[in-house]
PDB file of C-alpha atoms in Angstrom:
ATOM      1  CA  GLN A  91      -0.001   0.005   0.001  1.00  0.00           C
ATOM      2  CA  LEU A  92       1.499   3.302  -1.087  1.00  0.00           C
ATOM      3  CA  GLN A  93       1.977   5.858   1.651  1.00  0.00           C
ATOM      4  CA  LEU A  94       3.364   9.359   1.631  1.00  0.00           C
ATOM      5  CA  GLN A  95       4.433  11.230   4.770  1.00  0.00           C
ATOM      6  CA  GLU A  96       5.346  14.896   4.993  1.00  0.00           C
ATOM      7  CA  SER A  97       7.845  16.016   7.612  1.00  0.00           C
ATOM      8  CA  GLY A  98       9.544  19.257   8.636  1.00  0.00           C
ATOM      9  CA  PRO A  99       9.180  22.258  10.920  1.00  0.00           C
ATOM     10  CA  GLY A 100       5.690  23.418  11.705  1.00  0.00           C
ATOM     11  CA  LEU A 101       6.837  26.997  12.365  1.00  0.00           C
ATOM     12  CA  VAL A 102       9.042  29.129  10.116  1.00  0.00           C
ATOM     13  CA  LYS A 103      10.040  32.750  10.634  1.00  0.00           C
ATOM     14  CA  PRO A 104       9.268  35.376   7.982  1.00  0.00           C
ATOM     15  CA  SER A 105      11.992  35.796   5.342  1.00  0.00           C
ATOM     16  CA  GLU A 106      13.415  32.365   6.130  1.00  0.00           C
ATOM     17  CA  THR A 107      13.238  29.184   4.057  1.00  0.00           C
ATOM     18  CA  LEU A 108      10.542  26.559   4.475  1.00  0.00           C
ATOM     19  CA  SER A 109      11.881  23.039   4.068  1.00  0.00           C
ATOM     20  CA  LEU A 110       9.746  19.912   3.888  1.00  0.00           C
ATOM     21  CA  THR A 111      10.409  16.281   2.976  1.00  0.00           C
ATOM     22  CA  CYS A 112       8.029  13.664   1.667  1.00  0.00           C
ATOM     23  CA  THR A 113       8.942  10.057   2.450  1.00  0.00           C
ATOM     24  CA  VAL A 114       7.422   7.478   0.133  1.00  0.00           C
ATOM     25  CA  SER A 115       6.755   3.875   1.142  1.00  0.00           C
ATOM     26  CA  GLY A 116       5.155   1.137  -0.911  1.00  0.00           C
ATOM     27  CA  ASP A 117       6.588   2.417  -4.186  1.00  0.00           C
ATOM     28  CA  SER A 118      10.050   3.246  -5.461  1.00  0.00           C
ATOM     29  CA  ILE A 119      10.612   6.731  -6.790  1.00  0.00           C
ATOM     30  CA  SER A 120      13.608   5.551  -8.808  1.00  0.00           C
ATOM     31  CA  SER A 121      11.786   2.765 -10.599  1.00  0.00           C
ATOM     32  CA  SER A 122       8.606   4.617 -11.456  1.00  0.00           C
ATOM     33  CA  THR A 123       8.124   7.512 -13.859  1.00  0.00           C
ATOM     34  CA  TYR A 124       5.585   9.519 -11.888  1.00  0.00           C
ATOM     35  CA  TYR A 125       5.772  13.257 -11.419  1.00  0.00           C
ATOM     36  CA  TRP A 126       5.578  13.512  -7.633  1.00  0.00           C
ATOM     37  CA  GLY A 127       3.966  16.722  -6.487  1.00  0.00           C
ATOM     38  CA  TRP A 128       3.666  19.341  -3.766  1.00  0.00           C
ATOM     39  CA  ILE A 129       0.289  21.072  -3.218  1.00  0.00           C
ATOM     40  CA  ARG A 130      -0.635  23.528  -0.499  1.00  0.00           C
ATOM     41  CA  GLN A 131      -3.830  24.811   1.056  1.00  0.00           C
ATOM     42  CA  PRO A 132      -3.962  27.992   3.172  1.00  0.00           C
ATOM     43  CA  PRO A 133      -6.361  27.720   6.130  1.00  0.00           C
ATOM     44  CA  GLY A 134      -9.934  27.953   4.893  1.00  0.00           C
ATOM     45  CA  LYS A 135      -8.868  28.381   1.283  1.00  0.00           C
ATOM     46  CA  GLY A 136      -8.409  26.336  -1.882  1.00  0.00           C
ATOM     47  CA  LEU A 137      -5.677  24.123  -3.252  1.00  0.00           C
ATOM     48  CA  GLU A 138      -2.580  25.462  -5.034  1.00  0.00           C
ATOM     49  CA  TRP A 139      -0.104  23.331  -6.973  1.00  0.00           C
ATOM     50  CA  ILE A 140       3.497  24.224  -6.051  1.00  0.00           C
ATOM     51  CA  GLY A 141       5.668  21.959  -8.141  1.00  0.00           C
ATOM     52  CA  SER A 142       6.408  18.439  -9.336  1.00  0.00           C
ATOM     53  CA  ILE A 143       9.466  16.286  -9.890  1.00  0.00           C
ATOM     54  CA  ASN A 144      10.257  12.885 -11.412  1.00  0.00           C
ATOM     55  CA  TYR A 145      12.923  10.311 -10.574  1.00  0.00           C
ATOM     56  CA  SER A 146      15.508  11.896 -12.854  1.00  0.00           C
ATOM     57  CA  GLY A 147      15.096  15.337 -11.310  1.00  0.00           C
ATOM     58  CA  THR A 148      12.983  16.957 -14.025  1.00  0.00           C
ATOM     59  CA  THR A 149      11.013  19.693 -12.294  1.00  0.00           C
ATOM     60  CA  TYR A 150       8.006  21.831 -13.061  1.00  0.00           C
ATOM     61  CA  TYR A 151       6.943  24.777 -10.934  1.00  0.00           C
ATOM     62  CA  CYS A 152       3.941  26.991 -10.454  1.00  0.00           C
ATOM     63  CA  PRO A 153       4.841  30.200 -12.366  1.00  0.00           C
ATOM     64  CA  SER A 154       3.867  32.485  -9.481  1.00  0.00           C
ATOM     65  CA  LEU A 155       6.140  30.633  -7.041  1.00  0.00           C
ATOM     66  CA  LYS A 156       8.926  29.625  -9.382  1.00  0.00           C
ATOM     67  CA  SER A 157      11.396  32.259  -8.189  1.00  0.00           C
ATOM     68  CA  ARG A 158      11.186  30.949  -4.593  1.00  0.00           C
ATOM     69  CA  VAL A 159      10.686  27.206  -5.020  1.00  0.00           C
ATOM     70  CA  THR A 160      13.071  24.295  -5.304  1.00  0.00           C
ATOM     71  CA  VAL A 161      11.893  20.696  -5.445  1.00  0.00           C
ATOM     72  CA  SER A 162      14.507  17.948  -5.299  1.00  0.00           C
ATOM     73  CA  VAL A 163      14.576  14.161  -5.130  1.00  0.00           C
ATOM     74  CA  ASP A 164      16.729  11.702  -3.188  1.00  0.00           C
ATOM     75  CA  THR A 165      16.127   8.279  -4.688  1.00  0.00           C
ATOM     76  CA  SER A 166      18.472   6.568  -2.205  1.00  0.00           C
ATOM     77  CA  LYS A 167      16.161   7.589   0.607  1.00  0.00           C
ATOM     78  CA  ASN A 168      12.986   7.333  -1.508  1.00  0.00           C
ATOM     79  CA  GLN A 169      12.178  10.928  -0.662  1.00  0.00           C
ATOM     80  CA  PHE A 170      11.494  14.197  -2.413  1.00  0.00           C
ATOM     81  CA  SER A 171      11.722  17.643  -0.868  1.00  0.00           C
ATOM     82  CA  LEU A 172      10.413  21.165  -1.074  1.00  0.00           C
ATOM     83  CA  LYS A 173      12.186  24.387  -0.282  1.00  0.00           C
ATOM     84  CA  LEU A 174      10.349  27.705  -0.360  1.00  0.00           C
ATOM     85  CA  SER A 175      12.453  30.771   0.304  1.00  0.00           C
ATOM     86  CA  SER A 176      11.666  34.244   1.621  1.00  0.00           C
ATOM     87  CA  VAL A 177       8.421  33.117   3.223  1.00  0.00           C
ATOM     88  CA  THR A 178       5.715  35.449   4.437  1.00  0.00           C
ATOM     89  CA  ALA A 179       2.483  34.954   6.333  1.00  0.00           C
ATOM     90  CA  ALA A 180       0.828  34.270   2.993  1.00  0.00           C
ATOM     91  CA  ASP A 181       2.773  31.005   2.790  1.00  0.00           C
ATOM     92  CA  THR A 182       1.043  29.676   5.924  1.00  0.00           C
ATOM     93  CA  ALA A 183      -0.743  26.562   4.731  1.00  0.00           C
ATOM     94  CA  VAL A 184      -1.165  22.828   4.958  1.00  0.00           C
ATOM     95  CA  TYR A 185       1.409  21.350   2.596  1.00  0.00           C
ATOM     96  CA  TYR A 186       0.677  18.057   0.911  1.00  0.00           C
ATOM     97  CA  CYS A 187       2.865  15.738  -1.099  1.00  0.00           C
ATOM     98  CA  ALA A 188       1.125  13.538  -3.635  1.00  0.00           C
ATOM     99  CA  ARG A 189       1.564  10.966  -6.425  1.00  0.00           C
ATOM    100  CA  PRO A 190      -0.361  11.190  -9.667  1.00  0.00           C
ATOM    101  CA  MET A 191      -2.687   8.639 -11.161  1.00  0.00           C
ATOM    102  CA  ILE A 192      -0.778   8.261 -14.423  1.00  0.00           C
ATOM    103  CA  ARG A 193       2.944   7.780 -14.850  1.00  0.00           C
ATOM    104  CA  GLY A 194       5.165   9.479 -17.328  1.00  0.00           C
ATOM    105  CA  ILE A 195       3.015  12.431 -18.398  1.00  0.00           C
ATOM    106  CA  PHE A 196       2.911  15.470 -16.181  1.00  0.00           C
ATOM    107  CA  ALA A 197      -0.516  16.600 -14.934  1.00  0.00           C
ATOM    108  CA  ARG A 198      -2.481  14.151 -17.045  1.00  0.00           C
ATOM    109  CA  GLY A 199      -4.296  12.065 -14.449  1.00  0.00           C
ATOM    110  CA  GLY A 200      -4.600  14.025 -11.236  1.00  0.00           C
ATOM    111  CA  PHE A 201      -3.168  13.012  -7.886  1.00  0.00           C
ATOM    112  CA  ASN A 202      -4.637   9.848  -6.418  1.00  0.00           C
ATOM    113  CA  TYR A 203      -2.281   9.299  -3.476  1.00  0.00           C
ATOM    114  CA  TRP A 204      -1.798  12.056  -0.901  1.00  0.00           C
ATOM    115  CA  GLY A 205       0.060  12.455   2.352  1.00  0.00           C
ATOM    116  CA  GLN A 206      -1.867  13.529   5.416  1.00  0.00           C
ATOM    117  CA  GLY A 207      -0.530  17.065   5.092  1.00  0.00           C
ATOM    118  CA  ILE A 208       1.542  19.196   7.415  1.00  0.00           C
ATOM    119  CA  LEU A 209       0.564  22.622   8.694  1.00  0.00           C
ATOM    120  CA  VAL A 210       3.340  25.150   8.328  1.00  0.00           C
ATOM    121  CA  THR A 211       2.847  28.492  10.036  1.00  0.00           C
ATOM    122  CA  VAL A 212       4.948  31.497   9.108  1.00  0.00           C
ATOM    123  CA  SER A 213       5.275  33.704  12.148  1.00  0.00           C
ATOM    124  CA  SER A 214       7.954  35.429  14.216  1.00  0.00           C
TER     125      SER A 214
ATOM    126  CA  GLN B 238      -7.829  34.519  -7.303  1.00  0.00           C
ATOM    127  CA  SER B 239      -7.912  30.955  -8.603  1.00  0.00           C
ATOM    128  CA  ALA B 240      -7.212  30.179 -12.233  1.00  0.00           C
ATOM    129  CA  LEU B 241     -10.412  28.122 -12.609  1.00  0.00           C
ATOM    130  CA  THR B 242     -13.781  29.462 -11.509  1.00  0.00           C
ATOM    131  CA  GLN B 243     -16.135  27.395  -9.395  1.00  0.00           C
ATOM    132  CA  PRO B 244     -19.346  28.413  -7.610  1.00  0.00           C
ATOM    133  CA  PRO B 245     -18.648  28.837  -3.863  1.00  0.00           C
ATOM    134  CA  SER B 246     -21.546  26.622  -2.927  1.00  0.00           C
ATOM    135  CA  ALA B 247     -24.003  24.039  -4.205  1.00  0.00           C
ATOM    136  CA  SER B 248     -26.692  22.030  -2.507  1.00  0.00           C
ATOM    137  CA  GLY B 249     -29.213  19.269  -3.005  1.00  0.00           C
ATOM    138  CA  SER B 250     -31.473  16.930  -1.108  1.00  0.00           C
ATOM    139  CA  PRO B 251     -30.682  13.246  -0.594  1.00  0.00           C
ATOM    140  CA  GLY B 252     -31.383  11.298  -3.760  1.00  0.00           C
ATOM    141  CA  GLN B 253     -31.214  14.335  -5.995  1.00  0.00           C
ATOM    142  CA  SER B 254     -28.534  15.230  -8.510  1.00  0.00           C
ATOM    143  CA  VAL B 255     -26.286  18.263  -8.332  1.00  0.00           C
ATOM    144  CA  THR B 256     -23.810  19.610 -10.880  1.00  0.00           C
ATOM    145  CA  ILE B 257     -20.759  21.692 -10.076  1.00  0.00           C
ATOM    146  CA  SER B 258     -19.193  23.786 -12.790  1.00  0.00           C
ATOM    147  CA  CYS B 259     -15.544  24.619 -13.382  1.00  0.00           C
ATOM    148  CA  THR B 260     -14.911  27.424 -15.872  1.00  0.00           C
ATOM    149  CA  GLY B 261     -11.494  27.993 -17.386  1.00  0.00           C
ATOM    150  CA  THR B 262     -10.175  29.302 -20.662  1.00  0.00           C
ATOM    151  CA  SER B 263      -9.095  28.083 -24.076  1.00  0.00           C
ATOM    152  CA  SER B 264      -5.612  27.703 -22.607  1.00  0.00           C
ATOM    153  CA  ASP B 265      -6.485  25.211 -19.907  1.00  0.00           C
ATOM    154  CA  VAL B 266      -9.849  23.431 -19.671  1.00  0.00           C
ATOM    155  CA  GLY B 267     -10.666  24.154 -23.309  1.00  0.00           C
ATOM    156  CA  ALA B 268      -7.322  23.006 -24.605  1.00  0.00           C
ATOM    157  CA  TYR B 269      -6.739  19.712 -22.806  1.00  0.00           C
ATOM    158  CA  ASP B 270      -8.759  16.744 -21.607  1.00  0.00           C
ATOM    159  CA  TYR B 271      -6.725  16.728 -18.422  1.00  0.00           C
ATOM    160  CA  VAL B 272      -9.399  17.868 -15.992  1.00  0.00           C
ATOM    161  CA  SER B 273      -9.584  16.264 -12.559  1.00  0.00           C
ATOM    162  CA  TRP B 274     -12.011  16.559  -9.687  1.00  0.00           C
ATOM    163  CA  TYR B 275     -11.286  16.122  -5.973  1.00  0.00           C
ATOM    164  CA  GLN B 276     -13.458  15.640  -2.922  1.00  0.00           C
ATOM    165  CA  GLN B 277     -12.196  16.948   0.406  1.00  0.00           C
ATOM    166  CA  HIS B 278     -13.801  16.379   3.766  1.00  0.00           C
ATOM    167  CA  PRO B 279     -12.865  18.703   6.668  1.00  0.00           C
ATOM    168  CA  GLY B 280      -9.408  18.051   8.014  1.00  0.00           C
ATOM    169  CA  LYS B 281      -8.692  15.384   5.373  1.00  0.00           C
ATOM    170  CA  ALA B 282      -6.496  15.187   2.297  1.00  0.00           C
ATOM    171  CA  PRO B 283      -8.245  15.553  -1.073  1.00  0.00           C
ATOM    172  CA  LYS B 284      -9.481  12.408  -2.795  1.00  0.00           C
ATOM    173  CA  LEU B 285      -9.367  12.032  -6.560  1.00  0.00           C
ATOM    174  CA  MET B 286     -12.884  11.434  -7.908  1.00  0.00           C
ATOM    175  CA  ILE B 287     -12.540  12.065 -11.648  1.00  0.00           C
ATOM    176  CA  TYR B 288      -9.538  12.273 -13.979  1.00  0.00           C
ATOM    177  CA  GLU B 289      -9.165  12.983 -17.679  1.00  0.00           C
ATOM    178  CA  VAL B 290     -12.543  14.754 -17.670  1.00  0.00           C
ATOM    179  CA  SER B 291     -14.771  11.717 -17.150  1.00  0.00           C
ATOM    180  CA  LYS B 292     -12.802   8.730 -15.895  1.00  0.00           C
ATOM    181  CA  ARG B 293     -13.322   7.334 -12.391  1.00  0.00           C
ATOM    182  CA  PRO B 294     -10.500   5.820 -10.344  1.00  0.00           C
ATOM    183  CA  SER B 295     -11.123   2.411  -8.936  1.00  0.00           C
ATOM    184  CA  GLY B 296     -13.450   2.555  -5.948  1.00  0.00           C
ATOM    185  CA  VAL B 297     -15.195   5.804  -6.796  1.00  0.00           C
ATOM    186  CA  PRO B 298     -18.974   5.266  -7.053  1.00  0.00           C
ATOM    187  CA  ASP B 299     -20.533   5.647 -10.474  1.00  0.00           C
ATOM    188  CA  ARG B 300     -22.804   8.285  -8.926  1.00  0.00           C
ATOM    189  CA  PHE B 301     -19.934  10.664  -9.705  1.00  0.00           C
ATOM    190  CA  SER B 302     -19.510  11.634 -13.330  1.00  0.00           C
ATOM    191  CA  GLY B 303     -17.578  14.280 -15.205  1.00  0.00           C
ATOM    192  CA  SER B 304     -17.950  16.070 -18.522  1.00  0.00           C
ATOM    193  CA  LYS B 305     -16.592  18.991 -20.490  1.00  0.00           C
ATOM    194  CA  SER B 306     -17.934  21.446 -23.030  1.00  0.00           C
ATOM    195  CA  GLY B 307     -15.737  24.145 -24.436  1.00  0.00           C
ATOM    196  CA  ASN B 308     -13.901  25.941 -21.656  1.00  0.00           C
ATOM    197  CA  ALA B 309     -16.063  24.534 -18.890  1.00  0.00           C
ATOM    198  CA  ALA B 310     -16.010  21.222 -17.066  1.00  0.00           C
ATOM    199  CA  SER B 311     -18.671  19.793 -14.782  1.00  0.00           C
ATOM    200  CA  LEU B 312     -18.950  17.268 -11.999  1.00  0.00           C
ATOM    201  CA  THR B 313     -22.328  15.677 -11.445  1.00  0.00           C
ATOM    202  CA  VAL B 314     -23.215  13.812  -8.289  1.00  0.00           C
ATOM    203  CA  SER B 315     -26.305  11.680  -8.690  1.00  0.00           C
ATOM    204  CA  GLY B 316     -28.336  10.079  -5.942  1.00  0.00           C
ATOM    205  CA  LEU B 317     -26.910  12.448  -3.326  1.00  0.00           C
ATOM    206  CA  GLN B 318     -25.957  10.908  -0.036  1.00  0.00           C
ATOM    207  CA  ALA B 319     -25.083  12.513   3.261  1.00  0.00           C
ATOM    208  CA  GLU B 320     -21.423  11.478   2.924  1.00  0.00           C
ATOM    209  CA  ASP B 321     -21.159  13.462  -0.330  1.00  0.00           C
ATOM    210  CA  GLU B 322     -21.203  16.677   1.693  1.00  0.00           C
ATOM    211  CA  ALA B 323     -17.691  18.049   1.211  1.00  0.00           C
ATOM    212  CA  ASP B 324     -15.606  20.545  -0.691  1.00  0.00           C
ATOM    213  CA  TYR B 325     -14.979  19.808  -4.355  1.00  0.00           C
ATOM    214  CA  TYR B 326     -12.082  21.124  -6.408  1.00  0.00           C
ATOM    215  CA  CYS B 327     -11.384  20.946 -10.110  1.00  0.00           C
ATOM    216  CA  SER B 328      -7.956  21.100 -11.664  1.00  0.00           C
ATOM    217  CA  SER B 329      -6.656  21.301 -15.196  1.00  0.00           C
ATOM    218  CA  TYR B 330      -3.418  21.166 -17.084  1.00  0.00           C
ATOM    219  CA  ALA B 331      -2.808  24.715 -18.324  1.00  0.00           C
ATOM    220  CA  GLY B 332      -0.003  24.136 -20.798  1.00  0.00           C
ATOM    221  CA  SER B 333       3.645  25.081 -20.365  1.00  0.00           C
ATOM    222  CA  ASN B 334       3.974  22.501 -17.621  1.00  0.00           C
ATOM    223  CA  ASN B 335       1.552  24.310 -15.356  1.00  0.00           C
ATOM    224  CA  LEU B 336      -1.296  22.868 -13.303  1.00  0.00           C
ATOM    225  CA  VAL B 337      -4.142  24.999 -11.967  1.00  0.00           C
ATOM    226  CA  PHE B 338      -6.949  24.447  -9.469  1.00  0.00           C
ATOM    227  CA  GLY B 339     -10.367  25.955  -9.011  1.00  0.00           C
ATOM    228  CA  GLY B 340     -11.331  27.836  -5.880  1.00  0.00           C
ATOM    229  CA  GLY B 341     -13.512  25.017  -4.612  1.00  0.00           C
ATOM    230  CA  THR B 342     -17.243  24.417  -4.126  1.00  0.00           C
ATOM    231  CA  LYS B 343     -18.839  23.527  -0.819  1.00  0.00           C
ATOM    232  CA  LEU B 344     -21.534  20.931  -1.430  1.00  0.00           C
ATOM    233  CA  THR B 345     -24.260  20.779   1.170  1.00  0.00           C
ATOM    234  CA  VAL B 346     -26.681  17.866   1.402  1.00  0.00           C
ATOM    235  CA  LEU B 347     -29.884  19.321   2.743  1.00  0.00           C
TER     236      LEU B 347
END
């Protein structure tokens, strides 16, 4: 059974860098061709796609966040990570990692496996 | 402001059908058959209900159906049940390796 688990600090100071890791179990990032994704949801608001990465490190980012976002993969640990720099209160959200329905083609099939989400609050 | 436009709310009585719209542009919904729909209950992660406009993942009841016409997609829930009360989000591939979501619709079962 595929499981994804987000981890990282729940509190980040303004102007600092938010760093999260998604640990995957039940599937191997290196042997599959999925575009693993990060999605966030501010409290009481809608979903926003942040970025996606595949096993070889090919990345795609939300245009409005691209200047501040880095998504990376560590196949030896079966993890992928998110870094968001220069955070403000507007970056306070539940951050989810997810795996799409269809392998190989970015954004084709939606995300059918999600982590439980981690609330990250930006505050001094 | 979300890239895709959804009504903030929708409602229906048990057993009825309700349709939720998702309006985009000729650059996203109108250009690709890569529209997905998600159901989200409070405090839970989203659940994929529809992908590629009208396909259902395994385990999703056939009461849920999706369609698209022009720049707008729709999710129809037939035979409404109490457990269908949730927030629903659409998403679409928007070209140039970009993925966009709608603002969400709160479905109330009366």
